[in-house]
Short mmCIF file of C-alpha atoms in Angstrom, two decimals:
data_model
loop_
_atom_site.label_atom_id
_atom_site.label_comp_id
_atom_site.label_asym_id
_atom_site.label_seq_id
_atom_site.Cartn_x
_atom_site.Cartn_y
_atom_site.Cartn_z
CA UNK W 1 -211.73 -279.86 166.43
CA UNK W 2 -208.74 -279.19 168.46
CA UNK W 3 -206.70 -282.18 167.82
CA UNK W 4 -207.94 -281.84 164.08
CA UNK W 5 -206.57 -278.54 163.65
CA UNK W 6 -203.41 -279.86 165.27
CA UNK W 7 -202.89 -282.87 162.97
CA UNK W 8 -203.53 -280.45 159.81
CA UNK W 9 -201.00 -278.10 160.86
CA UNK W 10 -198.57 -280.86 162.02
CA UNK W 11 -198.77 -282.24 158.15
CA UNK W 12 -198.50 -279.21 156.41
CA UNK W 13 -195.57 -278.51 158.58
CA UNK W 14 -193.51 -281.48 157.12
CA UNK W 15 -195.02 -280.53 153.40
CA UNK W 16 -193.04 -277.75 153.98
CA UNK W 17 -189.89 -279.54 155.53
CA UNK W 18 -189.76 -281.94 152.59
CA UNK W 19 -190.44 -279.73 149.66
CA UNK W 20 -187.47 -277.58 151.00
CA UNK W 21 -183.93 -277.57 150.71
CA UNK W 22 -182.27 -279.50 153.31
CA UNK W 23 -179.82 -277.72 155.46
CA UNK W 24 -177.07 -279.40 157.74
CA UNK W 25 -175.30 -278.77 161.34
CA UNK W 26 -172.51 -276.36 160.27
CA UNK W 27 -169.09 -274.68 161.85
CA UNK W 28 -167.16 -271.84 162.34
CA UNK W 29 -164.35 -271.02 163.48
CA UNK W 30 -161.95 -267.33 164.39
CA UNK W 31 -158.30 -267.85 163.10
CA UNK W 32 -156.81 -264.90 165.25
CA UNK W 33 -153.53 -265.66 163.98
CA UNK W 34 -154.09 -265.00 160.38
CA UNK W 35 -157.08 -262.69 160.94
CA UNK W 36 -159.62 -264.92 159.19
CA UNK W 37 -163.15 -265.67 160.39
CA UNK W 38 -164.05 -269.12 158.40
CA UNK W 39 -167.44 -270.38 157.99
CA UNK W 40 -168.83 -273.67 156.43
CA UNK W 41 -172.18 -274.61 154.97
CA UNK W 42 -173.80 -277.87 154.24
CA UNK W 43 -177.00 -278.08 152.10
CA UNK W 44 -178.91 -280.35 149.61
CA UNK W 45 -181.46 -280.08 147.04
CA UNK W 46 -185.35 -280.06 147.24
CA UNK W 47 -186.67 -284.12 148.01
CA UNK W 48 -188.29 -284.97 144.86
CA UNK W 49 -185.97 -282.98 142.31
CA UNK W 50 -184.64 -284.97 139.51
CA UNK W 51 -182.97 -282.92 137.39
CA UNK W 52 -179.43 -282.73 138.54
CA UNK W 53 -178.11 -279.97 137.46
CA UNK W 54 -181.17 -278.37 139.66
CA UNK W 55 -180.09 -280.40 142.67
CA UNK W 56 -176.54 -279.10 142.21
CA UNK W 57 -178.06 -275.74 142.05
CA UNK W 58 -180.38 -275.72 144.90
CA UNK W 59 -177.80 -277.73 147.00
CA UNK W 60 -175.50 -274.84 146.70
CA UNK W 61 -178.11 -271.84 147.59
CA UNK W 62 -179.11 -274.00 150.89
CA UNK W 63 -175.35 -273.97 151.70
CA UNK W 64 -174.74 -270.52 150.66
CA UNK W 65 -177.74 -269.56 152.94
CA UNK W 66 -176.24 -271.38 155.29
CA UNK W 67 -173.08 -270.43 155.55
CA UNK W 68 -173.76 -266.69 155.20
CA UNK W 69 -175.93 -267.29 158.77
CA UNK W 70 -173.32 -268.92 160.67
CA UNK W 71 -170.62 -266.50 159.64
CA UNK W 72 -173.63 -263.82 160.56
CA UNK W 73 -173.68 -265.37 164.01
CA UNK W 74 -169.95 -266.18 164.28
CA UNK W 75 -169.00 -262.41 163.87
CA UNK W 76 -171.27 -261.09 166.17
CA UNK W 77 -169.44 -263.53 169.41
CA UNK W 78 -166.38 -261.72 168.08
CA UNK W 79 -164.96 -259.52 170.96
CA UNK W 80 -163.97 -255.80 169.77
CA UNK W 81 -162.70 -255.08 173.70
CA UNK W 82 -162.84 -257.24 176.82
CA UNK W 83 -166.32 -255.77 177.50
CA UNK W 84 -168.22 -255.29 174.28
CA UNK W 85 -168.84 -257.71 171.06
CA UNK W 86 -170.04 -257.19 167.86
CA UNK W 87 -173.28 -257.97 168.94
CA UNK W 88 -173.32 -255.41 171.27
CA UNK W 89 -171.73 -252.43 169.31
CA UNK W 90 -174.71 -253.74 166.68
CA UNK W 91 -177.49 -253.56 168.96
CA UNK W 92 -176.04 -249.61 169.89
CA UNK W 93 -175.02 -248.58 166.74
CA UNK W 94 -177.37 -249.64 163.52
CA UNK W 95 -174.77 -248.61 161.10
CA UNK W 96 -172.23 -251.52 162.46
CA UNK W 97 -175.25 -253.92 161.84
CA UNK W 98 -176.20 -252.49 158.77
CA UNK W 99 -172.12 -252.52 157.75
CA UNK W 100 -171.56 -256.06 158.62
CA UNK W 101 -174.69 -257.53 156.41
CA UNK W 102 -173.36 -255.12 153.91
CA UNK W 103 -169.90 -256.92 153.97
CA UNK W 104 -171.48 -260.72 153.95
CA UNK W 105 -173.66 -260.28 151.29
CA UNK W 106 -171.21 -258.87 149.33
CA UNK W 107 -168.49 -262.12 149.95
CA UNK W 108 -168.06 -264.49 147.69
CA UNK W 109 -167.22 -268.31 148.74
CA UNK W 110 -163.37 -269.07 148.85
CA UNK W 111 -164.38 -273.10 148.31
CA UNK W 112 -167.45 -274.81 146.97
CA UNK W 113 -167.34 -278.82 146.76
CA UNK W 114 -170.18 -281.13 145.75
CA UNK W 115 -170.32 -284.55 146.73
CA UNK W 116 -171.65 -287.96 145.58
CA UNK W 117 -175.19 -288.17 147.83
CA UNK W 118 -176.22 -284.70 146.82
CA UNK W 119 -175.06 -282.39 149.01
CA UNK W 120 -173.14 -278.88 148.71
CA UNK W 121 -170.42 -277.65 151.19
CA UNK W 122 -169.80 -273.83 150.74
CA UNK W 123 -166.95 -272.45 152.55
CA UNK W 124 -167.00 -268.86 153.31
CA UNK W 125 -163.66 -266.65 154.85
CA UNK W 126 -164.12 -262.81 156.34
CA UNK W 127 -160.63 -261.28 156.65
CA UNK W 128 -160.91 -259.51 159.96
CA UNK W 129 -158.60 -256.69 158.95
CA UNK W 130 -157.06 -255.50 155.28
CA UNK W 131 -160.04 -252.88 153.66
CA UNK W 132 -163.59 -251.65 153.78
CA UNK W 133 -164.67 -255.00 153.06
CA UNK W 134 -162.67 -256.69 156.09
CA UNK W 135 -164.67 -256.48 160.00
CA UNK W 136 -162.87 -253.91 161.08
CA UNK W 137 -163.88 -251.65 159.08
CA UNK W 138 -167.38 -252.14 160.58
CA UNK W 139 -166.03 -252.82 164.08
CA UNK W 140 -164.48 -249.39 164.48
CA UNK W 141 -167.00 -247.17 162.70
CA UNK W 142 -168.28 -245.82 166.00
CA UNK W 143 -164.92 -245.05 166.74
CA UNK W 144 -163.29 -243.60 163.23
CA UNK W 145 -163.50 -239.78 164.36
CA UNK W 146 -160.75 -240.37 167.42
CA UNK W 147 -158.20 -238.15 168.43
CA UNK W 148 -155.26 -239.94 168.55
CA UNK W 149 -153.27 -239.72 172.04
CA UNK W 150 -149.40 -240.03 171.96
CA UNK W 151 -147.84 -242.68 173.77
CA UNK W 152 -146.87 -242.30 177.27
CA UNK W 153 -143.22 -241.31 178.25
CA UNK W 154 -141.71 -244.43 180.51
CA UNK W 155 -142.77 -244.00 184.35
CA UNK W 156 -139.99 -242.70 186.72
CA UNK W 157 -138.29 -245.09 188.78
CA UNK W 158 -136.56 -244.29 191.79
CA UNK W 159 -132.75 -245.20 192.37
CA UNK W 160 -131.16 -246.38 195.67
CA UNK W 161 -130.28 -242.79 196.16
CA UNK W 162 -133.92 -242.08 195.79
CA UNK W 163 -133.04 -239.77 192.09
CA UNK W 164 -135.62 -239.80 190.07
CA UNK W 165 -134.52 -242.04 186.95
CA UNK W 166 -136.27 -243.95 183.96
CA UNK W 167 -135.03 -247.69 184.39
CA UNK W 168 -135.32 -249.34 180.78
CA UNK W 169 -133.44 -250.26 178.03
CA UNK W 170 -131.97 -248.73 174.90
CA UNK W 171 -133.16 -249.35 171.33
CA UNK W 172 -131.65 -252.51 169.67
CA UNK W 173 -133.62 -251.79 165.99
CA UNK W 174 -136.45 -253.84 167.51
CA UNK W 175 -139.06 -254.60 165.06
CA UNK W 176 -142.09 -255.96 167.32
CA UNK W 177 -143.02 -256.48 170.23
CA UNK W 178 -144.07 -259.76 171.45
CA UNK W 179 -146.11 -260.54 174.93
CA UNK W 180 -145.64 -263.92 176.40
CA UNK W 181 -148.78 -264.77 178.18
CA UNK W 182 -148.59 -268.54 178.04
CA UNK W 183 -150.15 -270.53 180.73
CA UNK W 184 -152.81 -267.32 181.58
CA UNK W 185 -155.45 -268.52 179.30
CA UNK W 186 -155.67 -265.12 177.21
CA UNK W 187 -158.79 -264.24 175.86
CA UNK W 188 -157.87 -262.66 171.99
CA UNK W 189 -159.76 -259.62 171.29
CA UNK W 190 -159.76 -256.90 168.32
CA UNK W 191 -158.96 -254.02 170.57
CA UNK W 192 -156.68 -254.61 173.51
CA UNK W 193 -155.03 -252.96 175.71
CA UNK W 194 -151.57 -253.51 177.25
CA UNK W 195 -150.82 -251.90 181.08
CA UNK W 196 -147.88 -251.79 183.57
CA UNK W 197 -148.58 -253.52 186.54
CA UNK W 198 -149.42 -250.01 188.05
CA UNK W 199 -152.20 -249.62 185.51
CA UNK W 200 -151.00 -247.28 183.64
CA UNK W 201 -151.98 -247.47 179.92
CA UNK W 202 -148.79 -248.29 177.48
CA UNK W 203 -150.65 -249.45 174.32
CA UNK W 204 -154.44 -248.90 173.43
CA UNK W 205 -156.86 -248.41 170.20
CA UNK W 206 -156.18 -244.07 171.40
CA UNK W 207 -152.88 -244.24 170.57
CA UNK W 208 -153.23 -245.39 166.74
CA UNK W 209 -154.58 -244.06 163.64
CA UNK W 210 -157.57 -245.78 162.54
CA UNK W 211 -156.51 -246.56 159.18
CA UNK W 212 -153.62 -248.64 160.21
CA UNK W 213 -155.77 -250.86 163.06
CA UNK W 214 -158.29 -251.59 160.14
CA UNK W 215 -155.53 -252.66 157.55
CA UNK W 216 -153.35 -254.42 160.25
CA UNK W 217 -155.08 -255.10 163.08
CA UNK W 218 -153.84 -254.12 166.50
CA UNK W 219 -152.38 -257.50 167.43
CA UNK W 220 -151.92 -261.08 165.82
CA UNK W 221 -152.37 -264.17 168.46
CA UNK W 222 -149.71 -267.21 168.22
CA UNK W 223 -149.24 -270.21 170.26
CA UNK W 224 -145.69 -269.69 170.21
CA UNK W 225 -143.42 -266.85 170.22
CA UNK W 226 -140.80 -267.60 166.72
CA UNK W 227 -143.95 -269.07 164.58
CA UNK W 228 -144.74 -267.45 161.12
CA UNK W 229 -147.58 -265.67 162.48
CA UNK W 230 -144.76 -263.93 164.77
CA UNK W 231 -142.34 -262.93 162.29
CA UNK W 232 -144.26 -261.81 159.64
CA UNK W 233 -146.22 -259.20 161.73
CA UNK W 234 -143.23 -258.56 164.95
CA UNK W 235 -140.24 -259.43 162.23
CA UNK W 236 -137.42 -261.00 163.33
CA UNK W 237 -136.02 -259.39 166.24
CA UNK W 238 -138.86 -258.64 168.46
CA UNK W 239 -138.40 -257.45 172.25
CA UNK W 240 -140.17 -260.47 174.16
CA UNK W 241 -141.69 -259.72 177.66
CA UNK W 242 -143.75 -261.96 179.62
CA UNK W 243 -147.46 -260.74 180.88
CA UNK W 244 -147.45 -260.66 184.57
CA UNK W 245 -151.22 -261.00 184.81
CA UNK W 246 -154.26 -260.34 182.31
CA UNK W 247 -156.97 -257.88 183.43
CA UNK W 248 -160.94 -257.47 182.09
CA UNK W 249 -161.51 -260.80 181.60
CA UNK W 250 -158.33 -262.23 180.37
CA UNK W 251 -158.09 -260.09 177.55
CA UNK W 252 -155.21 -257.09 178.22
CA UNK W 253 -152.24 -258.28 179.52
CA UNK W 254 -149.99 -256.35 182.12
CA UNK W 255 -146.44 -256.08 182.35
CA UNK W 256 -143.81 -254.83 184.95
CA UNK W 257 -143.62 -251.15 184.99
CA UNK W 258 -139.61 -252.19 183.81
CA UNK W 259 -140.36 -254.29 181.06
CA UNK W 260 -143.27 -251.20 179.88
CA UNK W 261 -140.04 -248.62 180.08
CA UNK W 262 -138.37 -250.65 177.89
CA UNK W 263 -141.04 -251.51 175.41
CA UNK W 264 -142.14 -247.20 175.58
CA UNK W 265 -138.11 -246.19 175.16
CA UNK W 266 -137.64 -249.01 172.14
CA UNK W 267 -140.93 -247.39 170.47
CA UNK W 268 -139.41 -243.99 170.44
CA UNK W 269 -136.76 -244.86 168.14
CA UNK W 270 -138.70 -247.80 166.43
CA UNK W 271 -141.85 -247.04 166.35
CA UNK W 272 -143.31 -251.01 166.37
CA UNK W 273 -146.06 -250.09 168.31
CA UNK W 274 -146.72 -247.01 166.10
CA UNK W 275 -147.34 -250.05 163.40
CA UNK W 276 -149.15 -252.20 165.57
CA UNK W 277 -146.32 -254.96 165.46
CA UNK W 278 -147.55 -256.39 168.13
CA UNK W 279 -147.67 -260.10 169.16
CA UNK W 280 -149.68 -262.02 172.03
CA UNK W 281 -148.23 -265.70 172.97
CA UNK W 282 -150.96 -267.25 173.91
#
C-alpha cells in the first residue's frame, strides 16, 4: 500500500513538473561601483503548448518570476554595515521586508530577449541608491529619525617640544576623498565607517543627513583610484590616502591619525565628506 501510495505521488509529482513552466539556473550579481544590483532570469513555456505567442508569454512570466526571486535573495546578502545584512535588518524590522517586496514588485525589467528554442531571459536592475524606489531607501528606514553628529575636529598631535598642535594639511579645493585599500581584500558595504588608527571615528552614517546617503550613497567602490567611477563621484582632484588596516570584517578602513587630520581639516573648507564624495580602492 506503501510503495503504491509512493509511486502515485511520485507521478503526480512530474504531472506537475511537466505541465509547468520551466525555470532555469539564474545569476546575480552587486555592481558597487555604479550602485546597481542586476539580476537575470531564464524561463520557458508550459511542455505541450503550441500556440506561440502563449509560449512567448508564459516563457516570460517563468523568467519574470524568476528573476524577481533571485534579485529577492540577492538583496537580502547585501551588507548595510560590517555586522548586519538586509536579511537581518528584515528579520528585526518588518517594514524593511515589507519595503523591499514593495520596491521589486514594483520594477520593471531593463532587458527582455527571447530566443530560438523557446526560452525567455528577463533581466532585472535595482539601483541601490537615487529615490524611494532605490534599496536604500528601505535599508535605512530603521534609521531615518537620526540626529546627525558633526564631524570630529582633527586629534592633537604633540610637537618635539611636546605643544599641543594639529599636524595636517591645508585645503587644496579638494573635491573627494579617495581610500586606497588595495591588496587588503575590502569587503564593500552600504554603511561604512572610516577610523584613525587610534579608533577614533572620522566618517560614519551619524555624521550625514539621510536624504543625501539614500540619493548618493555613502561610498562608491573602484578597482582603481583615476577610473570613471572615481571621478564622477570624488571629481577630479581628490585627496588620496592609503588604508592602514580594515577593521569588522574587512569592511571600514583605518587610516593614520595624520592622514585623518588632513582629510577632517580639507572637509572644513570643502565639505566632500559632507556630500559623501567618498571613494574606496579596492
Amino acid at each position: 500500500m506503501k510503495t503504491k501510495f509512493m509511486k502515485c505521488v511520485l507521478a503526480a509529482t512530474i504531472s506537475i513538473v511537466l505541465l509547468a513552466a520551466t525555470v532555469f539556473a539564474t545569476e546575480s550579481s552587486v555592481d558597487w561601483g555604479r550602485g546597481i544590483i542586476r539580476a537575470t532570469g531564464i524561463g520557458s513555456y508550459k511542455k505541450g503548448e503550441t500556440n506561440p505567442g502563449l509560449q512567448r508569454a508564459q516563457a516570460k512570466r517563468a523568467a519574470t518570476i524568476d528573476a524577481q526571486r533571485t534579485l529577492a535573495e540577492c538583496v537580502m546578502g547585501v551588507q548595510v554595515t560590517s555586522e548586519s545584512s538586509l536579511k537581518d535588518l528584515s528579520l528585526e524590522y518588518d517594514v524593511v521586508k515589507t519595503r523591499i517586496d514593495t520596491i521589486i514588485k514594483g520594477m520593471s525589467e531593463s532587458s527582455v530577449k527571447y530566443f530560438d528554442d523557446g526560452t525567455c531571459e528577463v533581466v532585472y536592475e535595482m539601483p541601490m541608491y537615487g529615490s524611494n524606489r532605490a534599496l536604500a531607501a528601505a535599508a535605512f528606514l530603521p534609521f531615518e529619525d537620526h540626529e546627525k553628529v558633526p564631524f570630529p575636529e582633527p586629534t592633537p598631535i604633540a610637537d618635539e617640544e611636546n605643544n599641543s598642535i594639529v599636524n595636517g594639511a591645508a585645503t587644496n579645493n579638494y573635491t573627494g576623498l579617495v581610500i586606497d585599500c588595495r591588496g587588503k581584500k575590502l569587503n564593500p558595504v552600504m554603511s561604512p565607517v572610516i577610523r584613525n588608527n587610534e579608533g577614533k571615528s572620522i566618517y560614519g552614517f551619524e555624521n550625514l543627513d539621510i536624504d543625501k546617503v539614500i540619493e548618493l550613497g555613502m561610498a562608491s567602490y573602484t578597482l582603481t583610484p583615476n577610473d570613471e567611477i572615481s571621478r564622477e563621484r570624488a571629481g577630479n582632484n581628490p585627496l588620496v590616502v592609503k588604508a592602514v588596516k580594515l577593521e569588522k570584517f574587512n569592511s571600514n578602513p583605518v587610516v593614520s591619525v595624520d592622514d585623518a587630520n588632513k582629510i577632517l581639516i580639507a572637509n572644513q573648507t570643502d565639505q566632500f565628506l559632507d556630500n559623501c564624495a567618498v571613494v574606496f580602492v579596492r
